[in-house]
mmCIF file of C-alpha atoms and ligand atoms in Angstrom:
data_model
loop_
_atom_site.group_PDB
_atom_site.id
_atom_site.type_symbol
_atom_site.label_atom_id
_atom_site.label_comp_id
_atom_site.label_asym_id
_atom_site.label_seq_id
_atom_site.Cartn_x
_atom_site.Cartn_y
_atom_site.Cartn_z
ATOM 1 C CA MET A 129 -132.112 129.716 108.628
ATOM 2 C CA ASP A 130 -134.279 132.537 109.979
ATOM 3 C CA GLN A 131 -137.172 130.938 112.074
ATOM 4 C CA THR A 132 -139.508 132.769 109.745
ATOM 5 C CA SER A 133 -138.025 132.210 106.495
ATOM 6 C CA ALA A 134 -139.870 130.335 103.731
ATOM 7 C CA PRO A 135 -138.846 126.764 103.176
ATOM 8 C CA GLU A 136 -137.788 127.583 99.442
ATOM 9 C CA LEU A 137 -135.143 129.947 100.720
ATOM 10 C CA ALA A 138 -133.374 126.922 102.460
ATOM 11 C CA GLU A 139 -133.552 125.091 99.166
ATOM 12 C CA ASP A 140 -131.781 128.003 97.441
ATOM 13 C CA VAL A 141 -129.055 128.024 100.129
ATOM 14 C CA ALA A 142 -128.601 124.192 99.838
ATOM 15 C CA ALA A 143 -128.157 124.655 95.973
ATOM 16 C CA ALA A 144 -125.615 127.485 96.485
ATOM 17 C CA LEU A 145 -123.676 125.158 98.807
ATOM 18 C CA ARG A 146 -123.800 122.288 96.467
ATOM 19 C CA ALA A 147 -122.550 124.382 93.714
ATOM 20 C CA GLU A 148 -119.443 124.900 95.650
ATOM 21 C CA ASP A 149 -118.979 121.167 96.063
ATOM 22 C CA MET A 150 -120.323 120.969 99.706
ATOM 23 C CA GLN A 151 -122.433 118.172 100.828
ATOM 24 C CA VAL A 152 -125.641 119.439 102.612
ATOM 25 C CA LEU A 153 -127.723 117.724 105.181
ATOM 26 C CA ARG A 154 -131.140 119.374 106.043
ATOM 27 C CA SER A 155 -132.428 119.309 109.555
ATOM 28 C CA ARG A 156 -135.100 121.070 111.681
ATOM 29 C CA CYS A 157 -134.357 121.666 115.381
ATOM 30 C CA HIS A 158 -136.658 123.600 117.730
ATOM 31 C CA GLY A 159 -138.796 124.786 114.762
ATOM 32 C CA ARG A 160 -135.772 126.152 112.816
ATOM 33 C CA ALA A 161 -134.350 124.871 109.521
ATOM 34 C CA HIS A 162 -130.556 124.012 109.677
ATOM 35 C CA LEU A 163 -128.417 123.309 106.832
ATOM 36 C CA ILE A 164 -125.287 121.150 107.841
ATOM 37 C CA SER A 165 -122.741 121.422 105.293
ATOM 38 C CA THR A 166 -119.684 119.335 105.230
ATOM 39 C CA GLY A 167 -116.641 119.140 102.834
ATOM 40 C CA THR A 168 -113.621 121.199 102.258
ATOM 41 C CA ALA A 169 -114.906 124.684 102.183
ATOM 42 C CA PRO A 170 -113.609 126.969 99.352
ATOM 43 C CA ARG A 171 -112.096 130.154 100.523
ATOM 44 C CA GLY A 172 -114.718 132.937 101.258
ATOM 45 C CA LEU A 173 -117.677 130.397 101.333
ATOM 46 C CA ALA A 174 -119.131 131.693 104.531
ATOM 47 C CA GLU A 175 -119.005 135.404 103.270
ATOM 48 C CA ARG A 176 -120.983 134.228 100.005
ATOM 49 C CA ILE A 177 -123.620 132.372 102.032
ATOM 50 C CA ARG A 178 -124.191 134.723 104.875
ATOM 51 C CA PRO A 179 -126.105 137.520 102.734
ATOM 52 C CA LEU A 180 -128.405 135.022 101.066
ATOM 53 C CA PRO A 181 -132.065 135.652 101.801
ATOM 54 C CA GLY A 182 -133.251 133.731 104.881
ATOM 55 C CA VAL A 183 -129.949 132.981 106.311
ATOM 56 C CA GLU A 184 -129.704 133.897 109.947
ATOM 57 C CA SER A 185 -126.272 132.849 110.627
ATOM 58 C CA VAL A 186 -123.228 130.801 109.281
ATOM 59 C CA VAL A 187 -121.094 128.992 111.864
ATOM 60 C CA ASP A 188 -117.916 127.674 110.666
ATOM 61 C CA THR A 189 -117.029 124.774 113.224
ATOM 62 C CA GLU A 190 -114.748 121.929 113.627
ATOM 63 C CA ASP A 191 -116.971 120.974 116.654
ATOM 64 C CA ALA A 192 -118.459 117.506 116.048
ATOM 65 C CA LEU A 193 -121.011 118.099 118.848
ATOM 66 C CA ARG A 194 -122.990 120.538 116.672
ATOM 67 C CA PHE A 195 -126.465 120.118 118.145
ATOM 68 C CA THR A 196 -125.721 118.290 121.422
ATOM 69 C CA GLY A 197 -123.106 120.745 122.687
ATOM 70 C CA ARG A 198 -123.628 123.707 124.945
ATOM 71 C CA ALA A 199 -122.406 125.968 122.194
ATOM 72 C CA TYR A 200 -125.494 125.323 120.243
ATOM 73 C CA GLN A 201 -127.905 125.712 123.260
ATOM 74 C CA ARG A 202 -126.795 127.049 126.708
ATOM 75 C CA ALA A 203 -130.053 126.309 128.408
ATOM 76 C CA ASP A 204 -130.823 122.688 129.434
ATOM 77 C CA THR A 205 -133.318 120.841 127.152
ATOM 78 C CA VAL A 206 -136.415 119.722 128.772
ATOM 79 C CA VAL A 207 -138.031 116.815 126.957
ATOM 80 C CA ASP A 208 -141.706 116.426 127.205
ATOM 81 C CA VAL A 209 -142.852 112.777 127.288
ATOM 82 C CA ALA A 210 -146.764 112.891 127.080
ATOM 83 C CA GLY A 211 -146.829 115.519 129.841
ATOM 84 C CA VAL A 212 -143.909 114.327 131.956
ATOM 85 C CA PRO A 213 -141.039 116.727 131.701
ATOM 86 C CA ILE A 214 -137.463 115.190 131.704
ATOM 87 C CA GLY A 215 -134.735 117.750 132.446
ATOM 88 C CA GLY A 216 -135.415 120.894 134.500
ATOM 89 C CA PRO A 217 -136.132 121.078 138.155
ATOM 90 C CA ALA A 218 -138.229 117.781 138.418
ATOM 91 C CA PHE A 219 -136.381 114.491 138.818
ATOM 92 C CA VAL A 220 -138.260 111.479 136.992
ATOM 93 C CA VAL A 221 -138.650 108.037 138.168
ATOM 94 C CA VAL A 222 -139.192 105.603 135.283
ATOM 95 C CA ALA A 223 -139.869 102.035 136.465
ATOM 96 C CA GLY A 224 -141.323 98.659 135.418
ATOM 97 C CA PRO A 225 -140.157 95.194 134.598
ATOM 98 C CA CYS A 226 -137.111 94.480 132.309
ATOM 99 C CA ALA A 227 -139.409 92.468 130.136
ATOM 100 C CA VAL A 228 -143.129 92.232 129.418
ATOM 101 C CA GLU A 229 -144.030 88.780 130.435
ATOM 102 C CA ASN A 230 -147.782 88.405 130.675
ATOM 103 C CA ARG A 231 -150.808 90.536 131.751
ATOM 104 C CA ALA A 232 -150.769 89.722 135.411
ATOM 105 C CA GLN A 233 -147.123 90.763 135.779
ATOM 106 C CA MET A 234 -147.600 93.866 133.628
ATOM 107 C CA SER A 235 -150.750 94.871 135.667
ATOM 108 C CA ASP A 236 -149.044 94.335 139.006
ATOM 109 C CA SER A 237 -145.948 96.096 137.920
ATOM 110 C CA ALA A 238 -147.736 99.062 136.404
ATOM 111 C CA HIS A 239 -150.044 99.577 139.410
ATOM 112 C CA GLY A 240 -147.141 99.232 141.628
ATOM 113 C CA VAL A 241 -145.163 101.941 139.885
ATOM 114 C CA ALA A 242 -148.204 104.257 139.810
ATOM 115 C CA LEU A 243 -148.706 103.818 143.527
ATOM 116 C CA ALA A 244 -144.911 104.328 144.282
ATOM 117 C CA GLY A 245 -144.964 107.719 142.487
ATOM 118 C CA GLY A 246 -143.111 106.589 139.235
ATOM 119 C CA ALA A 247 -143.927 108.947 136.301
ATOM 120 C CA ILE A 248 -143.203 106.691 133.359
ATOM 121 C CA LEU A 249 -143.764 102.894 132.890
ATOM 122 C CA ARG A 250 -141.012 100.743 131.341
ATOM 123 C CA GLY A 251 -141.291 97.213 129.816
ATOM 124 C CA GLY A 252 -139.296 95.522 127.142
ATOM 125 C CA ALA A 253 -141.223 93.778 124.404
ATOM 126 C CA TYR A 254 -138.207 93.277 122.083
ATOM 127 C CA LYS A 255 -135.165 92.101 124.274
ATOM 128 C CA PRO A 256 -131.599 92.291 123.138
ATOM 129 C CA ARG A 257 -130.394 89.345 125.163
ATOM 130 C CA THR A 258 -126.840 88.432 125.584
ATOM 131 C CA SER A 259 -127.633 84.835 124.714
ATOM 132 C CA PRO A 260 -129.954 83.899 121.680
ATOM 133 C CA TYR A 261 -131.436 81.115 123.932
ATOM 134 C CA SER A 262 -132.728 83.498 126.564
ATOM 135 C CA PHE A 263 -136.195 84.846 126.519
ATOM 136 C CA GLN A 264 -136.346 87.298 123.738
ATOM 137 C CA GLY A 265 -139.542 89.195 124.675
ATOM 138 C CA LEU A 266 -143.147 88.943 123.583
ATOM 139 C CA GLY A 267 -142.846 91.241 120.600
ATOM 140 C CA ARG A 268 -146.068 92.821 119.438
ATOM 141 C CA ALA A 269 -148.118 90.980 122.148
ATOM 142 C CA GLY A 270 -145.850 92.746 124.568
ATOM 143 C CA LEU A 271 -146.541 96.079 123.066
ATOM 144 C CA ARG A 272 -150.384 95.360 123.405
ATOM 145 C CA LEU A 273 -149.915 94.719 127.087
ATOM 146 C CA LEU A 274 -148.019 97.988 127.569
ATOM 147 C CA ALA A 275 -150.667 99.873 125.610
ATOM 148 C CA GLU A 276 -153.376 98.259 127.946
ATOM 149 C CA GLN A 277 -151.475 99.418 131.098
ATOM 150 C CA ARG A 278 -151.233 102.994 129.696
ATOM 151 C CA GLU A 279 -154.892 102.869 129.419
ATOM 152 C CA VAL A 280 -155.534 101.632 132.855
ATOM 153 C CA THR A 281 -152.967 103.684 134.803
ATOM 154 C CA GLY A 282 -152.419 106.773 132.409
ATOM 155 C CA LEU A 283 -148.641 106.303 132.835
ATOM 156 C CA PRO A 284 -146.541 107.117 129.582
ATOM 157 C CA ILE A 285 -144.786 104.142 128.140
ATOM 158 C CA ILE A 286 -141.014 103.708 127.388
ATOM 159 C CA THR A 287 -140.093 100.492 125.426
ATOM 160 C CA GLU A 288 -137.001 99.564 123.385
ATOM 161 C CA VAL A 289 -136.783 99.311 119.784
ATOM 162 C CA LEU A 290 -134.181 96.909 118.555
ATOM 163 C CA ASP A 291 -134.662 97.065 114.772
ATOM 164 C CA VAL A 292 -135.652 99.596 112.188
ATOM 165 C CA ALA A 293 -138.172 96.989 110.981
ATOM 166 C CA ASP A 294 -140.101 97.181 114.267
ATOM 167 C CA LEU A 295 -140.156 100.922 114.452
ATOM 168 C CA ASP A 296 -143.627 101.649 113.197
ATOM 169 C CA ASP A 297 -145.107 98.985 115.645
ATOM 170 C CA VAL A 298 -143.110 100.351 118.509
ATOM 171 C CA LEU A 299 -144.264 104.032 117.607
ATOM 172 C CA GLU A 300 -147.759 103.145 118.161
ATOM 173 C CA VAL A 301 -147.214 102.416 121.730
ATOM 174 C CA ALA A 302 -144.045 104.245 122.976
ATOM 175 C CA ASP A 303 -144.407 107.645 124.302
ATOM 176 C CA ILE A 304 -140.643 107.561 124.477
ATOM 177 C CA LEU A 305 -138.425 105.039 122.438
ATOM 178 C CA GLN A 306 -135.489 103.317 124.173
ATOM 179 C CA VAL A 307 -132.215 102.631 122.325
ATOM 180 C CA GLY A 308 -130.273 99.982 124.337
ATOM 181 C CA THR A 309 -126.511 99.738 125.092
ATOM 182 C CA ARG A 310 -125.997 97.204 122.387
ATOM 183 C CA ASN A 311 -127.497 99.446 119.837
ATOM 184 C CA MET A 312 -126.180 102.834 120.799
ATOM 185 C CA SER A 313 -123.927 102.914 117.548
ATOM 186 C CA ASN A 314 -126.438 101.662 115.194
ATOM 187 C CA ALA A 315 -126.496 104.595 112.822
ATOM 188 C CA THR A 316 -129.233 103.233 110.695
ATOM 189 C CA LEU A 317 -131.592 103.001 113.750
ATOM 190 C CA LEU A 318 -130.630 106.415 115.171
ATOM 191 C CA ARG A 319 -131.253 108.092 111.976
ATOM 192 C CA ALA A 320 -134.692 106.432 111.578
ATOM 193 C CA ILE A 321 -135.531 107.515 115.183
ATOM 194 C CA GLY A 322 -134.270 110.929 114.336
ATOM 195 C CA ARG A 323 -136.774 111.082 111.497
ATOM 196 C CA SER A 324 -139.627 109.740 113.586
ATOM 197 C CA GLY A 325 -139.517 112.812 115.835
ATOM 198 C CA ARG A 326 -140.459 110.730 118.860
ATOM 199 C CA PRO A 327 -138.690 111.459 122.214
ATOM 200 C CA VAL A 328 -135.912 108.827 122.756
ATOM 201 C CA LEU A 329 -133.919 107.546 125.642
ATOM 202 C CA LEU A 330 -130.333 106.765 124.361
ATOM 203 C CA LYS A 331 -128.422 104.481 126.552
ATOM 204 C CA ARG A 332 -124.721 104.646 126.801
ATOM 205 C CA GLY A 333 -122.843 101.862 124.882
ATOM 206 C CA MET A 334 -121.223 99.526 127.539
ATOM 207 C CA ALA A 335 -117.890 100.436 126.088
ATOM 208 C CA ALA A 336 -118.492 103.838 124.631
ATOM 209 C CA THR A 337 -116.782 106.989 125.639
ATOM 210 C CA ILE A 338 -118.728 110.067 126.521
ATOM 211 C CA GLU A 339 -117.899 111.560 123.148
ATOM 212 C CA GLU A 340 -118.933 108.515 121.231
ATOM 213 C CA TRP A 341 -122.270 108.529 123.233
ATOM 214 C CA LEU A 342 -122.897 112.194 122.371
ATOM 215 C CA LEU A 343 -122.047 111.618 118.762
ATOM 216 C CA ALA A 344 -124.668 108.852 118.733
ATOM 217 C CA ALA A 345 -127.071 111.450 120.008
ATOM 218 C CA GLU A 346 -125.841 113.861 117.259
ATOM 219 C CA TYR A 347 -127.227 111.318 114.756
ATOM 220 C CA ILE A 348 -130.590 111.796 116.178
ATOM 221 C CA LEU A 349 -130.523 115.575 116.500
ATOM 222 C CA SER A 350 -129.073 116.095 113.075
ATOM 223 C CA GLU A 351 -132.108 114.375 111.562
ATOM 224 C CA GLY A 352 -134.236 116.956 113.265
ATOM 225 C CA ASN A 353 -135.338 115.203 116.577
ATOM 226 C CA PRO A 354 -134.298 117.357 119.546
ATOM 227 C CA ASP A 355 -135.993 115.179 122.213
ATOM 228 C CA VAL A 356 -133.135 112.997 123.229
ATOM 229 C CA VAL A 357 -132.620 111.843 126.966
ATOM 230 C CA LEU A 358 -129.264 110.299 127.686
ATOM 231 C CA CYS A 359 -129.027 107.340 130.025
ATOM 232 C CA GLU A 360 -125.860 106.147 131.826
ATOM 233 C CA ARG A 361 -126.206 102.407 132.551
ATOM 234 C CA GLY A 362 -122.752 101.323 133.506
ATOM 235 C CA ILE A 363 -119.666 100.465 131.546
ATOM 236 C CA ARG A 364 -117.458 97.395 131.214
ATOM 237 C CA THR A 365 -114.371 97.569 133.469
ATOM 238 C CA PHE A 366 -112.175 95.013 135.205
ATOM 239 C CA GLU A 367 -114.475 94.942 138.289
ATOM 240 C CA PRO A 368 -116.683 91.698 138.517
ATOM 241 C CA ALA A 369 -118.468 92.634 141.795
ATOM 242 C CA THR A 370 -121.148 94.477 139.797
ATOM 243 C CA ARG A 371 -122.360 93.575 136.334
ATOM 244 C CA PHE A 372 -121.103 96.894 135.035
ATOM 245 C CA THR A 373 -119.505 99.917 136.687
ATOM 246 C CA LEU A 374 -121.811 102.776 137.130
ATOM 247 C CA ASP A 375 -120.015 105.785 135.720
ATOM 248 C CA LEU A 376 -121.593 108.726 137.851
ATOM 249 C CA SER A 377 -118.683 111.023 136.937
ATOM 250 C CA ALA A 378 -120.112 110.723 133.361
ATOM 251 C CA VAL A 379 -123.304 112.264 134.439
ATOM 252 C CA ALA A 380 -121.665 115.297 135.982
ATOM 253 C CA ALA A 381 -119.257 115.549 132.795
ATOM 254 C CA VAL A 382 -122.064 115.242 130.317
ATOM 255 C CA ARG A 383 -124.061 117.951 132.031
ATOM 256 C CA ARG A 384 -121.194 120.424 131.514
ATOM 257 C CA ILE A 385 -120.680 119.525 127.819
ATOM 258 C CA SER A 386 -124.222 118.967 126.589
ATOM 259 C CA HIS A 387 -127.655 120.536 127.272
ATOM 260 C CA LEU A 388 -129.434 117.150 127.004
ATOM 261 C CA PRO A 389 -131.084 115.676 130.056
ATOM 262 C CA VAL A 390 -129.325 112.641 131.577
ATOM 263 C CA ILE A 391 -130.825 109.872 133.772
ATOM 264 C CA VAL A 392 -129.313 106.847 135.359
ATOM 265 C CA ASP A 393 -130.122 103.126 135.288
ATOM 266 C CA PRO A 394 -128.691 101.585 138.548
ATOM 267 C CA SER A 395 -130.503 98.286 137.954
ATOM 268 C CA HIS A 396 -128.706 97.304 134.636
ATOM 269 C CA ALA A 397 -125.512 98.874 135.941
ATOM 270 C CA ALA A 398 -125.144 96.884 139.160
ATOM 271 C CA GLY A 399 -127.220 93.883 138.156
ATOM 272 C CA ARG A 400 -127.991 93.521 141.859
ATOM 273 C CA THR A 401 -131.103 94.430 143.711
ATOM 274 C CA ASP A 402 -129.194 95.405 146.926
ATOM 275 C CA LEU A 403 -127.271 98.058 145.244
ATOM 276 C CA VAL A 404 -130.184 99.801 143.374
ATOM 277 C CA ARG A 405 -131.104 102.123 146.328
ATOM 278 C CA PRO A 406 -127.661 103.562 147.166
ATOM 279 C CA LEU A 407 -126.967 104.031 143.426
ATOM 280 C CA ALA A 408 -130.247 105.654 142.759
ATOM 281 C CA LEU A 409 -129.704 108.102 145.598
ATOM 282 C CA ALA A 410 -126.174 108.773 144.270
ATOM 283 C CA ALA A 411 -127.614 109.573 140.870
ATOM 284 C CA ALA A 412 -129.848 112.024 142.392
ATOM 285 C CA ALA A 413 -127.136 113.576 144.453
ATOM 286 C CA VAL A 414 -124.747 113.894 141.295
ATOM 287 C CA GLY A 415 -127.392 115.946 139.459
ATOM 288 C CA ALA A 416 -129.074 113.443 137.192
ATOM 289 C CA ASP A 417 -132.497 114.201 135.919
ATOM 290 C CA GLY A 418 -133.991 110.795 136.905
ATOM 291 C CA VAL A 419 -133.643 107.135 137.233
ATOM 292 C CA MET A 420 -134.794 104.094 135.460
ATOM 293 C CA ILE A 421 -135.460 101.214 137.905
ATOM 294 C CA ASP A 422 -136.375 97.564 137.171
ATOM 295 C CA VAL A 423 -139.486 96.593 139.203
ATOM 296 C CA HIS A 424 -141.032 93.144 139.245
ATOM 297 C CA PRO A 425 -143.724 91.619 141.531
ATOM 298 C CA ASP A 426 -141.604 88.418 141.820
ATOM 299 C CA ALA A 427 -138.088 89.590 141.150
ATOM 300 C CA ALA A 428 -136.481 86.110 141.683
ATOM 301 C CA GLY A 429 -138.633 84.566 139.079
ATOM 302 C CA ALA A 430 -138.362 87.186 136.438
ATOM 303 C CA LEU A 431 -137.706 85.876 132.931
ATOM 304 C CA CYS A 432 -135.244 88.571 132.318
ATOM 305 C CA ASP A 433 -132.585 90.046 134.653
ATOM 306 C CA ALA A 434 -133.821 88.139 137.695
ATOM 307 C CA GLY A 435 -132.009 89.484 140.785
ATOM 308 C CA GLN A 436 -131.808 93.084 139.886
ATOM 309 C CA ALA A 437 -135.436 94.246 140.081
ATOM 310 C CA LEU A 438 -137.064 95.914 143.228
ATOM 311 C CA HIS A 439 -140.465 94.733 144.535
ATOM 312 C CA PRO A 440 -143.054 97.540 144.103
ATOM 313 C CA LYS A 441 -142.958 98.069 147.770
ATOM 314 C CA GLU A 442 -139.342 98.691 147.693
ATOM 315 C CA LEU A 443 -139.775 101.177 144.742
ATOM 316 C CA ALA A 444 -142.227 103.057 146.978
ATOM 317 C CA GLU A 445 -139.592 103.108 149.854
ATOM 318 C CA LEU A 446 -136.935 104.377 147.355
ATOM 319 C CA THR A 447 -139.174 107.118 145.808
ATOM 320 C CA ALA A 448 -139.862 108.382 149.457
ATOM 321 C CA ASP A 449 -136.032 108.356 150.112
ATOM 322 C CA LEU A 450 -135.558 110.249 146.754
ATOM 323 C CA GLY A 451 -138.142 112.714 147.510
ATOM 324 C CA ARG A 452 -136.390 113.622 150.886
ATOM 325 C CA LEU A 453 -132.944 113.878 149.136
ATOM 326 C CA LEU A 454 -134.370 116.015 146.370
ATOM 327 C CA THR A 455 -136.067 118.446 148.816
ATOM 328 C CA ALA A 456 -132.629 119.079 150.451
ATOM 329 C CA THR A 457 -131.274 120.055 146.969
ATOM 330 C CA GLY A 458 -134.210 122.299 146.030
ATOM 331 C CA ARG A 459 -135.745 119.743 143.658
ATOM 332 C CA VAL A 460 -138.751 117.619 143.505
ATOM 333 C CA LEU A 461 -139.999 114.349 142.063
ATOM 334 C CA ALA A 462 -141.689 114.617 138.626
ATOM 335 C CA VAL A 463 -145.382 113.605 138.909
ATOM 336 C CA PRO A 464 -147.330 111.548 136.409
ATOM 337 C CA PRO A 465 -149.663 113.321 133.994
ATOM 338 C CA PRO A 466 -152.851 114.408 135.454
ATOM 339 C CA ARG A 467 -154.847 111.574 133.754
ATOM 340 C CA ALA A 468 -152.851 109.031 135.568
ATOM 341 C CA MET A 469 -154.945 107.259 138.009
ATOM 342 C CA PRO A 470 -153.887 105.755 141.356
ATOM 343 C CA ALA A 471 -153.528 101.992 141.457
ATOM 344 C CA ARG A 472 -156.587 99.934 141.041
ATOM 345 C CA PRO A 473 -156.974 96.352 142.302
ATOM 346 C CA ARG A 474 -156.073 93.636 139.730
ATOM 347 C CA ALA A 475 -159.258 93.352 137.906
ATOM 348 C CA LEU A 476 -157.873 92.762 134.515
ATOM 349 C CA ALA A 477 -155.213 90.388 135.477
ATOM 350 C CA THR A 478 -157.145 87.135 135.137
ATOM 351 C CA GLU A 479 -156.692 86.019 131.489
ATOM 352 C CA GLY A 480 -153.257 84.823 130.258
ATOM 353 C CA VAL A 481 -151.455 86.971 127.555
HETATM 354 C C1 PEP B 592 -133.098 97.480 129.348
HETATM 355 O O1 PEP B 592 -133.189 98.547 129.871
HETATM 356 O O2 PEP B 592 -133.944 96.771 129.263
HETATM 357 C C2 PEP B 592 -131.736 97.036 128.839
HETATM 358 C C3 PEP B 592 -131.732 95.883 128.005
HETATM 359 O O3 PEP B 592 -130.736 97.803 129.257
HETATM 360 P P1 PEP B 592 -129.299 97.994 128.442
HETATM 361 O O4 PEP B 592 -129.507 98.256 127.027
HETATM 362 O O5 PEP B 592 -128.696 99.080 129.235
HETATM 363 O O6 PEP B 592 -128.681 96.699 128.784
HETATM 364 MN MN1 MN B 593 -132.801 94.065 131.343
#
């Protein structure tokens, strides 16, 4: 629909489509109403719809990547996460522990991330663990600790939403929602996140093709939420030397197919601290829009994914290296929003959770 057209006109067009036995899905993207109509189009349908008041264009397409494809939008999407742009010239470093464990661990991690030049703080409160007997996260108490660290450091927060039932709680804290690899094809969750309108990081399913991954993004965009960031986090192959195989070719391929930003998670891909730095540098070199890095003040003792996190000092070394590599390719590191403060000593870290 035309950007300036009255909402009632879209209703009239939807009614005209339904009268021709078509199904209609309403959506808003970039301030514009879209009617996505599916079904077996009767002959001449497009010609009958095109002249209706408020209609800007009618596209007859078999393309399943309606909103994520470059045919819909040629220019790269830049997703604004509470003042931090993802996409565009700046490269974002998202970092923090795999799971929120307690106040001291979150405080040390958050200050370490801020000092190292990270722009967004991660931390899982709801953990989708492989085993039901592993630490499952602190839930709402974990969300409160994340909110506290946003207050102290000013860093925007990313945290995973596992279940539609937790979405409202997570929306109170998350500046950007995370959908994990195990939930990439949870259509109910994707639709609910689409309706929420909050930016979202959509991880690639560990056995999903690029097309399946983009179709998952399509669920979110078609509900009217254009703020999707993709995250390559490794796929399952025959190779046991790393936990997953980081598919860097997917980054280059997705950037051709889609306008959505794409970042890389080398920590969950490799599952090994010693490979995080080279893979993060490779992500920057291949044209990713950022990286997400596990950071923990005591990596070996982490309750979740011990053995893949960097110490905050190692993160600082990595961001310095990334900065140098980016400069050589005409790019820069994204900076935290202006109200983010430099690290403070651990004044708040005395009480338990
Ligand atoms: C995570 O980032 O905390 C996580 C669980 O990652 P993934 O969904 O990629 O396994
Ligand atoms: Mn993890």
